[in-house]
Tab-separated table of C-alpha atoms in Angstrom:
chain	number	residue	atom	x	y	z
A	65	UNK	CA	14.544	112.389	8.964
A	66	UNK	CA	14.294	109.313	6.835
A	67	UNK	CA	15.514	105.979	7.998
A	68	UNK	CA	18.130	104.512	5.853
A	69	UNK	CA	17.339	101.177	4.213
A	70	UNK	CA	19.491	98.264	5.140
A	71	UNK	CA	22.101	97.435	2.641
A	72	UNK	CA	21.185	93.694	2.747
A	73	UNK	CA	17.542	93.327	1.716
A	74	UNK	CA	15.436	90.973	3.647
A	75	UNK	CA	14.558	87.629	2.047
A	76	UNK	CA	10.875	86.853	1.647
A	77	UNK	CA	9.440	83.779	3.415
A	78	UNK	CA	8.984	82.130	-0.086
A	79	UNK	CA	12.617	82.463	-0.850
A	80	UNK	CA	13.591	81.325	2.668
A	81	UNK	CA	11.491	78.104	2.321
A	82	UNK	CA	12.906	77.379	-1.103
A	83	UNK	CA	16.459	77.740	0.172
A	84	UNK	CA	15.921	75.130	2.870
A	85	UNK	CA	14.249	72.435	0.619
A	86	UNK	CA	16.441	69.457	0.259
A	87	UNK	CA	16.957	67.826	-3.176
A	88	UNK	CA	15.113	64.479	-3.744
A	89	UNK	CA	17.382	61.442	-3.065
A	90	UNK	CA	18.804	59.877	-6.114
A	91	UNK	CA	17.955	56.141	-6.611
A	92	UNK	CA	20.954	53.835	-7.242
A	93	UNK	CA	21.179	52.717	-10.673
A	94	UNK	CA	19.714	49.225	-11.429
A	95	UNK	CA	22.209	46.570	-11.860
A	96	UNK	CA	21.600	43.175	-13.584
A	97	UNK	CA	23.184	39.943	-12.657
A	98	UNK	CA	26.384	39.222	-14.259
A	99	UNK	CA	26.004	37.387	-17.605
A	100	UNK	CA	28.564	35.427	-19.405
A	101	UNK	CA	28.739	34.230	-22.872
A	102	UNK	CA	28.467	30.608	-21.854
A	103	UNK	CA	25.260	31.159	-19.672
A	104	UNK	CA	22.980	33.711	-21.377
A	105	UNK	CA	20.335	33.421	-18.683
A	106	UNK	CA	20.663	34.177	-14.976
A	107	UNK	CA	20.953	31.544	-12.435
A	108	UNK	CA	17.431	32.218	-11.052
A	109	UNK	CA	15.882	32.157	-14.508
A	110	UNK	CA	17.621	28.891	-15.331
A	111	UNK	CA	16.379	27.394	-12.107
A	112	UNK	CA	12.792	28.307	-12.686
A	113	UNK	CA	13.083	27.061	-16.281
A	114	UNK	CA	13.992	23.638	-14.983
A	115	UNK	CA	10.899	23.851	-12.575
A	116	UNK	CA	8.693	24.643	-15.501
A	117	UNK	CA	9.964	21.829	-17.649
A	118	UNK	CA	9.509	19.295	-14.746
A	119	UNK	CA	5.916	20.506	-14.160
A	120	UNK	CA	4.975	20.456	-17.773
A	121	UNK	CA	6.325	16.919	-17.949
A	122	UNK	CA	4.451	15.958	-14.856
A	123	UNK	CA	1.154	17.310	-16.218
A	124	UNK	CA	1.624	15.623	-19.635
A	125	UNK	CA	2.353	12.279	-17.959
A	126	UNK	CA	-0.656	12.703	-15.614
A	127	UNK	CA	-2.924	13.496	-18.563
A	128	UNK	CA	-1.723	10.382	-20.396
A	129	UNK	CA	-2.454	8.205	-17.389
A	130	UNK	CA	-5.850	9.802	-16.829
A	131	UNK	CA	-6.812	9.309	-20.567
A	132	UNK	CA	-5.638	5.676	-20.621
A	133	UNK	CA	-7.521	4.974	-17.366
A	134	UNK	CA	-10.802	6.346	-18.876
A	135	UNK	CA	-10.386	4.296	-21.998
A	136	UNK	CA	-9.610	1.241	-19.945
A	137	UNK	CA	-12.842	1.923	-17.927
A	138	UNK	CA	-14.990	2.213	-21.140
A	139	UNK	CA	-13.640	-0.978	-22.608
A	140	UNK	CA	-14.091	-2.886	-19.311
A	141	UNK	CA	-17.648	-1.719	-19.114
A	142	UNK	CA	-18.202	-3.113	-22.692
A	143	UNK	CA	-16.785	-6.405	-21.537
A	144	UNK	CA	-19.297	-6.539	-18.677
A	145	UNK	CA	-22.151	-5.754	-21.015
A	146	UNK	CA	-21.218	-8.589	-23.236
A	147	UNK	CA	-20.817	-10.982	-20.274
A	148	UNK	CA	-24.331	-10.021	-19.001
A	149	UNK	CA	-25.765	-11.871	-22.040
A	150	UNK	CA	-24.661	-15.270	-20.347
A	151	UNK	CA	-27.563	-17.154	-18.814
A	152	UNK	CA	-25.941	-19.864	-16.687
A	153	UNK	CA	-23.059	-20.402	-14.309
A	154	UNK	CA	-20.634	-22.279	-14.343
A	155	UNK	CA	-20.737	-22.752	-18.135
A	156	UNK	CA	-18.562	-21.977	-21.187
A	157	UNK	CA	-19.320	-18.643	-22.688
A	158	UNK	CA	-20.852	-18.487	-26.193
A	159	UNK	CA	-18.442	-17.922	-29.080
A	160	UNK	CA	-19.947	-14.592	-29.930
A	161	UNK	CA	-19.258	-13.318	-26.337
A	162	UNK	CA	-15.718	-14.908	-26.307
A	163	UNK	CA	-14.821	-13.134	-29.457
A	164	UNK	CA	-16.159	-9.741	-28.217
A	165	UNK	CA	-14.389	-9.786	-24.824
A	166	UNK	CA	-11.147	-11.114	-26.390
A	167	UNK	CA	-11.043	-8.029	-28.642
A	168	UNK	CA	-11.713	-5.731	-25.710
A	169	UNK	CA	-9.074	-7.335	-23.628
A	170	UNK	CA	-6.443	-7.024	-26.248
A	171	UNK	CA	-7.315	-3.271	-26.562
A	172	UNK	CA	-7.056	-2.915	-22.724
A	173	UNK	CA	-3.584	-4.657	-22.801
A	174	UNK	CA	-2.382	-2.022	-25.341
A	175	UNK	CA	-3.620	0.695	-23.184
A	176	UNK	CA	-1.794	-0.626	-20.124
A	177	UNK	CA	1.334	-1.074	-22.187
A	178	UNK	CA	1.210	2.531	-23.419
A	179	UNK	CA	1.487	4.002	-19.851
A	180	UNK	CA	4.056	1.540	-18.490
A	181	UNK	CA	6.861	4.082	-18.921
A	182	UNK	CA	4.811	6.648	-16.976
A	183	UNK	CA	4.251	4.320	-14.050
A	184	UNK	CA	7.823	3.260	-13.104
A	185	UNK	CA	9.635	4.005	-9.791
A	186	UNK	CA	8.070	6.601	-7.573
A	187	UNK	CA	5.405	7.268	-10.285
A	188	UNK	CA	3.705	4.054	-9.342
A	189	UNK	CA	2.462	5.826	-6.166
A	190	UNK	CA	2.400	9.347	-7.586
A	191	UNK	CA	-0.234	8.429	-10.185
A	192	UNK	CA	-1.924	5.664	-8.318
A	193	UNK	CA	-5.134	7.721	-7.795
A	194	UNK	CA	-5.337	8.534	-11.524
A	195	UNK	CA	-4.889	5.009	-12.807
A	196	UNK	CA	-6.940	3.356	-10.094
A	197	UNK	CA	-10.535	3.720	-11.598
A	198	UNK	CA	-9.501	1.918	-14.666
A	199	UNK	CA	-7.822	-0.851	-12.840
A	200	UNK	CA	-10.762	-1.374	-10.631
A	201	UNK	CA	-13.070	-1.557	-13.564
A	202	UNK	CA	-10.629	-4.085	-15.203
A	203	UNK	CA	-10.708	-6.261	-12.024
A	204	UNK	CA	-14.531	-6.135	-12.036
A	205	UNK	CA	-14.652	-7.299	-15.710
A	206	UNK	CA	-12.209	-10.127	-15.522
A	207	UNK	CA	-13.496	-11.306	-12.089
A	208	UNK	CA	-16.991	-11.493	-13.573
A	209	UNK	CA	-15.776	-13.516	-16.507
A	210	UNK	CA	-13.841	-15.819	-14.209
A	211	UNK	CA	-16.902	-16.332	-12.012
A	212	UNK	CA	-19.231	-17.019	-14.973
A	213	UNK	CA	-16.931	-19.890	-16.418
A	214	UNK	CA	-15.719	-21.394	-13.064
A	215	UNK	CA	-18.083	-19.998	-10.298
A	216	UNK	CA	-15.000	-19.171	-8.342
A	217	UNK	CA	-13.512	-15.879	-7.144
A	218	UNK	CA	-10.459	-14.818	-9.161
A	219	UNK	CA	-7.174	-14.404	-7.042
A	220	UNK	CA	-4.944	-11.485	-6.932
A	221	UNK	CA	-2.127	-13.456	-8.707
A	222	UNK	CA	-4.611	-14.552	-11.513
A	223	UNK	CA	-5.655	-11.011	-12.065
A	224	UNK	CA	-2.027	-9.766	-12.112
A	225	UNK	CA	-1.213	-12.348	-14.774
A	226	UNK	CA	-3.800	-10.903	-17.114
A	227	UNK	CA	-2.131	-7.420	-16.932
A	228	UNK	CA	1.105	-6.743	-18.947
A	229	UNK	CA	4.404	-6.969	-17.086
A	230	UNK	CA	5.381	-3.632	-15.610
A	231	UNK	CA	1.906	-2.743	-14.447
A	232	UNK	CA	1.475	-3.294	-10.643
A	233	UNK	CA	-1.945	-4.337	-9.403
A	234	UNK	CA	-2.415	-2.841	-5.900
A	235	UNK	CA	-4.292	-4.835	-3.230
A	236	UNK	CA	-6.586	-1.829	-2.706
A	237	UNK	CA	-7.678	-1.834	-6.473
A	238	UNK	CA	-8.266	-5.651	-6.309
A	239	UNK	CA	-10.534	-5.441	-3.168
A	240	UNK	CA	-12.551	-2.432	-4.502
A	241	UNK	CA	-12.967	-4.198	-7.827
A	242	UNK	CA	-14.450	-7.173	-6.006
A	243	UNK	CA	-16.839	-4.984	-4.205
A	244	UNK	CA	-18.118	-3.760	-7.673
A	245	UNK	CA	-18.421	-7.427	-8.791
A	246	UNK	CA	-21.311	-7.852	-6.395
A	247	UNK	CA	-23.377	-5.339	-8.334
A	248	UNK	CA	-22.798	-7.235	-11.614
A	249	UNK	CA	-23.736	-10.551	-9.935
A	250	UNK	CA	-26.932	-8.907	-8.728
A	251	UNK	CA	-27.891	-7.878	-12.220
A	252	UNK	CA	-26.989	-11.342	-13.575
A	253	UNK	CA	-28.986	-13.150	-11.013
A	254	UNK	CA	-32.182	-10.930	-11.255
A	255	UNK	CA	-32.064	-11.322	-15.100
A	256	UNK	CA	-31.786	-15.060	-14.658
A	257	UNK	CA	-34.844	-15.123	-12.329
A	258	UNK	CA	-36.810	-12.993	-14.685
A	259	UNK	CA	-36.056	-14.899	-17.796
A	260	UNK	CA	-35.520	-18.488	-16.538
A	261	UNK	CA	-37.610	-18.576	-13.381
A	262	UNK	CA	-34.640	-19.948	-11.262
A	263	UNK	CA	-31.481	-18.955	-9.604
A	264	UNK	CA	-28.386	-19.265	-11.711
A	265	UNK	CA	-25.586	-21.589	-10.515
A	266	UNK	CA	-25.507	-25.096	-9.133
A	267	UNK	CA	-22.001	-26.060	-9.986
A	268	UNK	CA	-19.765	-28.192	-7.647
A	269	UNK	CA	-16.577	-26.548	-6.523
A	270	UNK	CA	-13.989	-26.858	-3.751
A	271	UNK	CA	-13.519	-24.437	-0.913
A	272	UNK	CA	-10.124	-22.853	-0.981
A	273	UNK	CA	-9.714	-20.292	1.732
A	274	UNK	CA	-6.233	-19.466	2.946
A	275	UNK	CA	-4.032	-16.864	4.440
A	276	UNK	CA	-6.305	-16.109	7.375
A	277	UNK	CA	-9.612	-15.786	5.691
A	278	UNK	CA	-8.527	-14.331	2.360
A	279	UNK	CA	-11.188	-15.457	-0.377
A	280	UNK	CA	-9.637	-17.552	-3.023
A	281	UNK	CA	-12.713	-19.446	-4.062
A	282	UNK	CA	-16.307	-19.597	-3.087
A	283	UNK	CA	-18.476	-22.566	-2.434
A	284	UNK	CA	-18.036	-26.092	-1.182
A	285	UNK	CA	-18.433	-29.569	-2.516
A	286	UNK	CA	-22.253	-29.301	-2.631
A	287	UNK	CA	-24.012	-27.521	-5.363
A	288	UNK	CA	-24.612	-23.819	-4.710
A	289	UNK	CA	-26.434	-21.002	-6.453
A	290	UNK	CA	-25.349	-17.354	-6.960
A	291	UNK	CA	-27.321	-16.056	-3.957
A	292	UNK	CA	-25.213	-18.376	-1.634
A	293	UNK	CA	-21.991	-17.015	-3.115
A	294	UNK	CA	-23.323	-13.421	-2.694
A	295	UNK	CA	-24.021	-14.112	0.968
A	296	UNK	CA	-20.573	-15.524	1.499
A	297	UNK	CA	-19.106	-12.563	-0.100
A	298	UNK	CA	-21.079	-10.301	2.095
A	299	UNK	CA	-19.913	-12.251	5.185
A	300	UNK	CA	-16.204	-11.937	4.127
A	301	UNK	CA	-16.475	-8.246	3.312
A	302	UNK	CA	-18.223	-7.323	6.537
A	303	UNK	CA	-15.484	-9.165	8.429
A	304	UNK	CA	-12.759	-6.885	7.075
A	305	UNK	CA	-11.683	-4.111	9.383
A	306	UNK	CA	-10.785	-1.035	7.270
A	307	UNK	CA	-11.146	1.582	9.988
A	308	UNK	CA	-8.226	4.106	9.831
A	309	UNK	CA	-6.842	2.584	6.761
A	310	UNK	CA	-6.448	4.179	3.292
A	311	UNK	CA	-9.572	2.391	2.019
A	312	UNK	CA	-11.793	3.470	4.882
A	313	UNK	CA	-13.821	6.076	2.984
A	314	UNK	CA	-14.054	4.152	-0.284
A	315	UNK	CA	-14.980	0.813	1.515
A	316	UNK	CA	-17.612	2.556	3.628
A	317	UNK	CA	-19.363	3.753	0.386
A	318	UNK	CA	-18.985	0.357	-1.345
A	319	UNK	CA	-20.153	-1.589	1.644
A	320	UNK	CA	-23.576	0.025	1.736
A	321	UNK	CA	-24.015	-0.585	-2.112
A	322	UNK	CA	-22.880	-4.243	-1.644
A	323	UNK	CA	-25.440	-4.908	1.049
A	324	UNK	CA	-28.196	-3.340	-0.972
A	325	UNK	CA	-27.309	-5.477	-3.962
A	326	UNK	CA	-27.433	-8.700	-1.840
A	327	UNK	CA	-30.704	-7.710	-0.433
A	328	UNK	CA	-32.151	-7.086	-3.792
A	329	UNK	CA	-31.206	-10.666	-4.895
A	330	UNK	CA	-32.748	-12.041	-1.633
A	331	UNK	CA	-35.984	-10.253	-2.112
A	332	UNK	CA	-36.151	-11.350	-5.746
A	333	UNK	CA	-35.528	-14.907	-4.689
A	334	UNK	CA	-38.074	-14.838	-1.810
A	335	UNK	CA	-40.708	-13.552	-4.190
A	336	UNK	CA	-39.980	-16.326	-6.715
A	337	UNK	CA	-40.210	-18.944	-4.061
A	338	UNK	CA	-43.342	-17.513	-2.424
A	339	UNK	CA	-45.130	-17.214	-5.858
A	340	UNK	CA	-44.257	-20.752	-6.625
A	341	UNK	CA	-45.623	-22.026	-3.300
A	342	UNK	CA	-48.910	-20.394	-3.758
A	343	UNK	CA	-49.888	-22.548	-6.851
A	344	UNK	CA	-49.530	-26.279	-6.926
A	345	UNK	CA	-47.439	-28.123	-9.465
A	346	UNK	CA	-49.420	-28.580	-12.780
A	347	UNK	CA	-51.826	-25.656	-12.033
A	348	UNK	CA	-53.496	-24.394	-15.335
A	349	UNK	CA	-54.935	-20.880	-15.745
A	350	UNK	CA	-58.609	-20.912	-16.633
A	351	UNK	CA	-58.330	-18.690	-19.647
A	352	UNK	CA	-55.513	-20.798	-21.178
A	353	UNK	CA	-56.186	-24.424	-20.539
A	354	UNK	CA	-53.582	-25.672	-22.954
A	355	UNK	CA	-50.611	-24.248	-20.979
A	356	UNK	CA	-49.333	-25.941	-17.745
A	357	UNK	CA	-47.692	-23.709	-15.257
A	358	UNK	CA	-45.202	-25.504	-12.926
A	359	UNK	CA	-44.257	-24.291	-9.591
A	360	UNK	CA	-40.711	-23.420	-8.749
């Protein structure tokens, strides 16, 4: 006897699994921020647009200051090259040198004036590192010129008066510029020894040291040469305590260079004096009897 099939057919496993599969969840529709006719952009986009404009303005201002600082550095170096043609101190500069440095100084003043709007308020400190190289080179140039004509060290106030109103001369840049002055005095002195056979200098000046050791002028009532001024500068620089200050790293590097420059001048002066002592005054070389060589 045949078994009667069930009236309700069995579902296959495949059909069973398909029947238990859940439909994929529907993602909620993306909604945009409300926009109005008066404000076509969202609040976040508008905020970041303001940030972008401020950053673009900052980078443009920073590039202008950097470019001006580089141009000031180049013109100041050209001033120093012209001043190195001088041969005595203190003495008036030749007219050719005066005309050259006057032109350079006028160009530097224009460059300083062009960045005055970018160096107002908090921006004086914000871009201080960018403008500092040009200011230091300018201090080096004008202090070198001042020393050649007066055999004195230019003061902070005198240096500030040479800059256009609106540009602030930081004490840090003034001190670092004077460190660089030692290198130029070294070149000037060694050139004088090589060409003239003597140490430049010998003017009579007054000693003006005030404010607890701040250098305002070098020298005393007696006549002094450049090497004596360099030694006094070295003594004053070494007496400054810059540990832990903002100038610590820069001063540490420049201090070593300053000592090396003074030592080079001392060695050149020692060699000149020793060579002069080795031959008596009026000594005549055997191969050129017509020429009299005097000792130093």
